[in-house]
mmCIF file of C-alpha atoms in Angstrom:
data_model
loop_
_atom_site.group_PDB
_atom_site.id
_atom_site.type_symbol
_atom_site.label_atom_id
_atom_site.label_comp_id
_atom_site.label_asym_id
_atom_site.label_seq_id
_atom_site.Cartn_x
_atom_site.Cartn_y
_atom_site.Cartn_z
ATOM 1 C CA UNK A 113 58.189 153.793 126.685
ATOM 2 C CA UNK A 114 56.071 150.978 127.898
ATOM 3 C CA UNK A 115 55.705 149.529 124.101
ATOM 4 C CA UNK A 116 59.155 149.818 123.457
ATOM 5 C CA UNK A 117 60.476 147.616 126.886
ATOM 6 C CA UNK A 118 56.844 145.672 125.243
ATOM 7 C CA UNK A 119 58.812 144.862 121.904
ATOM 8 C CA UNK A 120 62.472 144.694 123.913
ATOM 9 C CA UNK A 121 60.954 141.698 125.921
ATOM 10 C CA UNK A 122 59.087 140.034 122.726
ATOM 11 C CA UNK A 123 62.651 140.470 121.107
ATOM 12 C CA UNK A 124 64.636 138.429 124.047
ATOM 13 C CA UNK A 125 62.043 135.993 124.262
ATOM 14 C CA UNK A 126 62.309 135.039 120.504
ATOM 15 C CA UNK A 127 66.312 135.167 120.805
ATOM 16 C CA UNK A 128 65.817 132.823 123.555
ATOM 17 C CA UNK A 129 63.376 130.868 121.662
ATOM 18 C CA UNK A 130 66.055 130.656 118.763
ATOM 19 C CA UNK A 131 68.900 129.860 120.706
ATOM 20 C CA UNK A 132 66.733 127.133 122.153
ATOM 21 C CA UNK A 133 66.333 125.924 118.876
ATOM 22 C CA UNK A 134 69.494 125.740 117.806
ATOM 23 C CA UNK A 135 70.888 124.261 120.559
ATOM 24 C CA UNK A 136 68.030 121.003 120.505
ATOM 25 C CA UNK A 137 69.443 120.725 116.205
ATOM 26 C CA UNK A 138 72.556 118.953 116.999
ATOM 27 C CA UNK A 139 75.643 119.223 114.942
ATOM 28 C CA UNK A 140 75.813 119.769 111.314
ATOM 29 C CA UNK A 141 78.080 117.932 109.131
ATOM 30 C CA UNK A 142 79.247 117.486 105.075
ATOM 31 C CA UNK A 143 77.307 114.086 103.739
ATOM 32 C CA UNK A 144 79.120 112.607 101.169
ATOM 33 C CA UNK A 145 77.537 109.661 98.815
ATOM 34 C CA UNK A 146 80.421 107.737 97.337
ATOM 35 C CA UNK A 147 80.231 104.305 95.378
ATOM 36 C CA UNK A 148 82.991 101.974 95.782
ATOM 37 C CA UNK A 149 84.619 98.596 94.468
ATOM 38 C CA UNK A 150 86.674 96.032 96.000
ATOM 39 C CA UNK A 151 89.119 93.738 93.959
ATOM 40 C CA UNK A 152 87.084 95.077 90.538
ATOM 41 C CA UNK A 153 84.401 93.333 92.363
ATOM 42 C CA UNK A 154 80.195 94.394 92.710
ATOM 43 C CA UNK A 155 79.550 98.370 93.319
ATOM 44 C CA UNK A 156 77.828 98.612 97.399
ATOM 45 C CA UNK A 157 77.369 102.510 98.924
ATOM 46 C CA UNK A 158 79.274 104.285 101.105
ATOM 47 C CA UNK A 159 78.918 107.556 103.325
ATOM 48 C CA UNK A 160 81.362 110.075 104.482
ATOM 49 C CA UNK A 161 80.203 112.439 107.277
ATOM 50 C CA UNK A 162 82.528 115.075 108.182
ATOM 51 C CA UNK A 163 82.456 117.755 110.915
ATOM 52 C CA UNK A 164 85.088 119.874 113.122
ATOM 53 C CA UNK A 165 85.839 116.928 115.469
ATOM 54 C CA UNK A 166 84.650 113.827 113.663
ATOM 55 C CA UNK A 167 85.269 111.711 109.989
ATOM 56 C CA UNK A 168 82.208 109.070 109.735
ATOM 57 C CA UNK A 169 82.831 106.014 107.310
ATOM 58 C CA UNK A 170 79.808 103.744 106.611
ATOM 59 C CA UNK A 171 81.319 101.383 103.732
ATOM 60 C CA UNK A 172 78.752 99.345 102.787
ATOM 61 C CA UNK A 173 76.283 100.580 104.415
ATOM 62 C CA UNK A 174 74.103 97.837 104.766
ATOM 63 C CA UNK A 175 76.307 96.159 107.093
ATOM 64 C CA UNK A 176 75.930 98.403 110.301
ATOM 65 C CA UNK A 177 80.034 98.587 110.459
ATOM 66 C CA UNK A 178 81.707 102.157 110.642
ATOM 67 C CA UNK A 179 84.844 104.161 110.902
ATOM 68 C CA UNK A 180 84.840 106.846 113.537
ATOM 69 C CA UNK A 181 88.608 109.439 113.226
ATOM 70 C CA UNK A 182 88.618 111.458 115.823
ATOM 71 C CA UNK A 183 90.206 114.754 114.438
ATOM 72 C CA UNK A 184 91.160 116.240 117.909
ATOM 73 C CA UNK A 185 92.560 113.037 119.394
ATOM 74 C CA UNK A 186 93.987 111.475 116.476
ATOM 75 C CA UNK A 187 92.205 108.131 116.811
ATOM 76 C CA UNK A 188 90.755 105.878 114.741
ATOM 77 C CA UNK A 189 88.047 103.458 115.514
ATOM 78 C CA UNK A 190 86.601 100.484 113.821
ATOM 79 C CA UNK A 191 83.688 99.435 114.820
ATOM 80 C CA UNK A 192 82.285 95.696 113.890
ATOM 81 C CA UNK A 193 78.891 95.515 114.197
ATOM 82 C CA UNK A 194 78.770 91.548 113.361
ATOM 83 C CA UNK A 195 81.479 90.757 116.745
ATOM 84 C CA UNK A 196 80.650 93.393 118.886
ATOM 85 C CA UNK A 197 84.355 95.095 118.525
ATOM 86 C CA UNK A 198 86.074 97.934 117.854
ATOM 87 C CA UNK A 199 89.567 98.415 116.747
ATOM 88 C CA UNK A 200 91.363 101.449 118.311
ATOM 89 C CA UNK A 201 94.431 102.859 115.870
ATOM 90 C CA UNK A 202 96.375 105.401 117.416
ATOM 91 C CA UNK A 203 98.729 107.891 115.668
ATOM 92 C CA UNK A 204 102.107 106.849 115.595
ATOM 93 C CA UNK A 205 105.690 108.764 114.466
ATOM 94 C CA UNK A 206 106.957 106.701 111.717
ATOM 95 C CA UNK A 207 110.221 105.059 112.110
ATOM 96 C CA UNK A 208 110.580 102.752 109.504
ATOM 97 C CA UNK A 209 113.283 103.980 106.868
ATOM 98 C CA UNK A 210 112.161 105.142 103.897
ATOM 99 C CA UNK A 211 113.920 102.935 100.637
ATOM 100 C CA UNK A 212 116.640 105.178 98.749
ATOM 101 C CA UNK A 213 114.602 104.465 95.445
ATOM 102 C CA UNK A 214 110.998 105.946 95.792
ATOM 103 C CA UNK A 215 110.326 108.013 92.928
ATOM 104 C CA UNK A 216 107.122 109.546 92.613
ATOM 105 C CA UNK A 217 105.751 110.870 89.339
ATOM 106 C CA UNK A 218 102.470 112.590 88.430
ATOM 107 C CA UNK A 219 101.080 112.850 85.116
ATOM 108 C CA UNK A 220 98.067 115.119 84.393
ATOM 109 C CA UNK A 221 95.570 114.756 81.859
ATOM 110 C CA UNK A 222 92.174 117.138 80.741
ATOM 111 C CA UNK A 223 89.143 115.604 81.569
ATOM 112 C CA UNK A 224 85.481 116.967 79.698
ATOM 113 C CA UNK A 225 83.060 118.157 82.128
ATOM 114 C CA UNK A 226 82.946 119.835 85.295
ATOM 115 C CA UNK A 227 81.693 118.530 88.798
ATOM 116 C CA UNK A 228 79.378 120.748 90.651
ATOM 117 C CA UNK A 229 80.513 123.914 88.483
ATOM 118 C CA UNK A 230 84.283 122.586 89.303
ATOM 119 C CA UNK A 231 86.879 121.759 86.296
ATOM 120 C CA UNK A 232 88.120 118.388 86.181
ATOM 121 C CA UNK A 233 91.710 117.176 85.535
ATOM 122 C CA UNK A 234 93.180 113.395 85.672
ATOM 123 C CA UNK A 235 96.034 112.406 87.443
ATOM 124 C CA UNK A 236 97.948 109.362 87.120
ATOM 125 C CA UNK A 237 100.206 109.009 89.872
ATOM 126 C CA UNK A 238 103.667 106.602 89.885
ATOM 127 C CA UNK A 239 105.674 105.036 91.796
ATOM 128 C CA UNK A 240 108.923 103.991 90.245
ATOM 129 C CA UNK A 241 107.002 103.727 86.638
ATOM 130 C CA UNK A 242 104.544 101.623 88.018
ATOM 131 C CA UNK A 243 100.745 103.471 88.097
ATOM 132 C CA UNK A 244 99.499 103.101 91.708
ATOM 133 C CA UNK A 245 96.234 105.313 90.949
ATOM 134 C CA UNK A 246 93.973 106.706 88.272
ATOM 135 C CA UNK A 247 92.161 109.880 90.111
ATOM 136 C CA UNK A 248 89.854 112.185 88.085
ATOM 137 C CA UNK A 249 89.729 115.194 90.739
ATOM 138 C CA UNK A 250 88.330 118.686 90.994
ATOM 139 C CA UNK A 251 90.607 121.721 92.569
ATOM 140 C CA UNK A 252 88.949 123.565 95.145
ATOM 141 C CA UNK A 253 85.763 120.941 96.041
ATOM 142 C CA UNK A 254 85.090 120.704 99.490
ATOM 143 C CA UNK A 255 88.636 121.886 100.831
ATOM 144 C CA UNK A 256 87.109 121.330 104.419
ATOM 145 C CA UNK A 257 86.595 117.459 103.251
ATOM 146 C CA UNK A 258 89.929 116.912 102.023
ATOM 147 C CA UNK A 259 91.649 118.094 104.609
ATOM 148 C CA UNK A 260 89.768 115.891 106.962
ATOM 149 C CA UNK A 261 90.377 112.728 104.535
ATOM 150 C CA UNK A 262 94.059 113.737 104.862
ATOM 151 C CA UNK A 263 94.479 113.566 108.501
ATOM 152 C CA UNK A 264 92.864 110.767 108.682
ATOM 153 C CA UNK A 265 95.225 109.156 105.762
ATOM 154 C CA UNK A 266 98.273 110.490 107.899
ATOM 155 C CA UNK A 267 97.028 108.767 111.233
ATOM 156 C CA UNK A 268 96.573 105.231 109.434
ATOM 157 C CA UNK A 269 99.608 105.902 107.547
ATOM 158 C CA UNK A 270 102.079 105.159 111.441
ATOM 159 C CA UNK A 271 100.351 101.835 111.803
ATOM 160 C CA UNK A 272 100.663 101.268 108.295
ATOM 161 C CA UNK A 273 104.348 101.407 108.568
ATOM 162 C CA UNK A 274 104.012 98.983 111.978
ATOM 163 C CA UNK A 275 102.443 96.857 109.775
ATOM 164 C CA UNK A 276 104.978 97.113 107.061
ATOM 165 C CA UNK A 277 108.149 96.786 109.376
ATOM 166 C CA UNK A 278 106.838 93.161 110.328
ATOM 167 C CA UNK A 279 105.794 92.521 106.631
ATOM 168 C CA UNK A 280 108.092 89.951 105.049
ATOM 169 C CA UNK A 281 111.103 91.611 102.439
ATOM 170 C CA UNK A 282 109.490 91.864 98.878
ATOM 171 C CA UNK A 283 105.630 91.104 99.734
ATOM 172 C CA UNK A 284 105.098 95.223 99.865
ATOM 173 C CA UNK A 285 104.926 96.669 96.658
ATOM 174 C CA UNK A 286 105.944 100.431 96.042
ATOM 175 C CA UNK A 287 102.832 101.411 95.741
ATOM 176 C CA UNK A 288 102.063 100.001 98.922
ATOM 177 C CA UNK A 289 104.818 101.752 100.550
ATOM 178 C CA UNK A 290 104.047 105.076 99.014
ATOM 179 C CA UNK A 291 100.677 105.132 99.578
ATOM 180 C CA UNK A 292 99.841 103.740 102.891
ATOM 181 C CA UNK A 293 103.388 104.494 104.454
ATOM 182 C CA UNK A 294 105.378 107.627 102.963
ATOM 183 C CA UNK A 295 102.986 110.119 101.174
ATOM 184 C CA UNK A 296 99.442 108.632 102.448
ATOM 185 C CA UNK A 297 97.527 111.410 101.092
ATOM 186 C CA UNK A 298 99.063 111.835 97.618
ATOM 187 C CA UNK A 299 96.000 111.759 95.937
ATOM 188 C CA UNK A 300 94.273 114.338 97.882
ATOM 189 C CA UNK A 301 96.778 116.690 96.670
ATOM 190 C CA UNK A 302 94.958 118.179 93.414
ATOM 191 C CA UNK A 303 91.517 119.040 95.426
ATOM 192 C CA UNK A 304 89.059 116.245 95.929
ATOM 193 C CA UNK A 305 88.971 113.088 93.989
ATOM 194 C CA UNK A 306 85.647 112.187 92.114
ATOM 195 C CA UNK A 307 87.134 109.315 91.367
ATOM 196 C CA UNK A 308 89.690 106.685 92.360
ATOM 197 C CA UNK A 309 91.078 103.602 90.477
ATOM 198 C CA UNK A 310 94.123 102.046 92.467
ATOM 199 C CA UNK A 311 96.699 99.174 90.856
ATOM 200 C CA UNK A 312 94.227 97.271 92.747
ATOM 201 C CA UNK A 313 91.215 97.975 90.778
ATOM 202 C CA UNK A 314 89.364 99.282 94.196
ATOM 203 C CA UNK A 315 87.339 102.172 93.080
ATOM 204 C CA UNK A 316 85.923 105.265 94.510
ATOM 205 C CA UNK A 317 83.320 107.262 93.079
ATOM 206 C CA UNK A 318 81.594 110.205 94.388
ATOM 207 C CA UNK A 319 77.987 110.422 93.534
ATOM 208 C CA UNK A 320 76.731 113.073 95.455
ATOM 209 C CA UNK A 321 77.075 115.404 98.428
ATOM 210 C CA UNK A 322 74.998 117.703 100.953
ATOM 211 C CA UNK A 323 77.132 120.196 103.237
ATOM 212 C CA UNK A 324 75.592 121.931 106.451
ATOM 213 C CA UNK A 325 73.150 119.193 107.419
ATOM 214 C CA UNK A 326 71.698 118.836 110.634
ATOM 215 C CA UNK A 327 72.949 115.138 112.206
ATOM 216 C CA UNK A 328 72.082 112.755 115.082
ATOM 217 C CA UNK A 329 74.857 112.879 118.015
ATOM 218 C CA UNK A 330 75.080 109.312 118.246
ATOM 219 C CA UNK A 331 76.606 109.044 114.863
ATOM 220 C CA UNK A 332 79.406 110.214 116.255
ATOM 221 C CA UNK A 333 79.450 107.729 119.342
ATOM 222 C CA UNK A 334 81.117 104.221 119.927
ATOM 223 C CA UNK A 335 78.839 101.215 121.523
ATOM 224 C CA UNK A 336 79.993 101.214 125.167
ATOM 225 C CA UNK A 337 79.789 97.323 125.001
ATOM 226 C CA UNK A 338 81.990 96.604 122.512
ATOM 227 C CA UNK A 339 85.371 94.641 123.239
ATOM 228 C CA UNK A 340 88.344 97.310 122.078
ATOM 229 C CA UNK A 341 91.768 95.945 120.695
ATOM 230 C CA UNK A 342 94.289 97.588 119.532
ATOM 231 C CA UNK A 343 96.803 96.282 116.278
ATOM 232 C CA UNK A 344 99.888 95.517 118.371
ATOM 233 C CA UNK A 345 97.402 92.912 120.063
ATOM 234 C CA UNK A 346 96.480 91.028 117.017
ATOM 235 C CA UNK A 347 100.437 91.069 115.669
ATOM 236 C CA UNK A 348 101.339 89.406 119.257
ATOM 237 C CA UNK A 349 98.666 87.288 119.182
ATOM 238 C CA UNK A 350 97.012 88.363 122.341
#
């Protein structure tokens, strides 16, 4: 009897030990390496972390500025490391009315080679017969990922259409409206895109990807000394 409560005691310890463990880890989170372009401009790095709560964007990661979305609270933070600010976007319901002609058309093309053991297709995606993007994506790759990316997409899409509202008649293409206003996540709607080519030329490539690593808690923090604004401010001029 006395070995068993022995081994009993050795067993809660170790649980405790365990739990101990776990607990000093820290959150775990999907890494994603992407390279990007600007304008058809120089490649620079970017990382996507992703967990339950929080989106991380480091574009350019050199530069010490990052996105933070907020999954629970729908918010979206800037952060500019140069100007010690941070630029809160809130969700908003969009009001803006949507133009009677917005047709949206997809083509879909076969692309050679898988991703990670996942087939690849091509999508060109319209907008009234004018290509708005060129996405090479993969149909069941990192579902959690996506729909993170597409919350995210629909949060930025209601100040998108503030934006738009006070945008001058004709200077917002369809693309732009489509996009960014009326179906912001289009092109997360054939599983995740490897890559991205917008009527733009800005480009997204993923290079690589970790899931279930352990991450710092401040990653996931905003500098308590940094000036917040919001959008409406810098439209009114305050």
């Amino acid at each position: 009897m006395r070995v068993h409560q022995g081994l009993a005691r050795l067993a809660l310890v170790g649980l405790a030990l365990a739990l101990a463990s776990c607990g000093r880890s820290g959150p775990h989170a999907t890494i994603l390496n992407m390279r990007e372009r600007e304008l058809g401009g120089p490649p620079f790095p970017t990382r996507i972390i992703v967990n339950r709560r929080y989106v991380r964007i480091d574009p350019d990661t050199g530069t010490g500025n990052y996105i933070l979305f907020d999954r629970k609270r729908r918010i979206i933070y800037s952060v500019d490391h140069s100007d010690h600010t941070i630029l809160v976007i809130r969700s908003h319901i969009i009001t803006l009315t949507k133009p009677a002609r917005l047709r949206e058309t997809v083509k879909r093309g076969h692309v050679r080679g898988r991703f990670k053991g996942h087939k690849l297709w091509s999508y060109r995606l319209y907008t009234n017969d004018h290509q708005c993007y060129y996405i090479v994506a993969a149909k069941g790759l990192l579902p959690g990922v996506v729909s993170a990316l597409k919350a995210y997409a629909d949060t930025l899409a209601g100040e998108q259409a503030l934006t738009a509202a006070n945008t001058p008649a004709g200077l917002e293409t369809t693309c732009d409206l489509a996009d960014n206003v009326f179906d912001p996540d289009r092109e997360y709607a054939y599983g995740f895109p490897v890559r991205i080519l917008d009527y733009e030329a800005n480009e997204k490539v993923l290079i690589s990807y970790k899931k279930d690593v352990p991450v710092k808690r401040s990653l996931f923090t905003l500098p308590a000394h940094y000036v917040r604004y919001s959008p409406g401010e810098v439209r009114n001029g305050d």
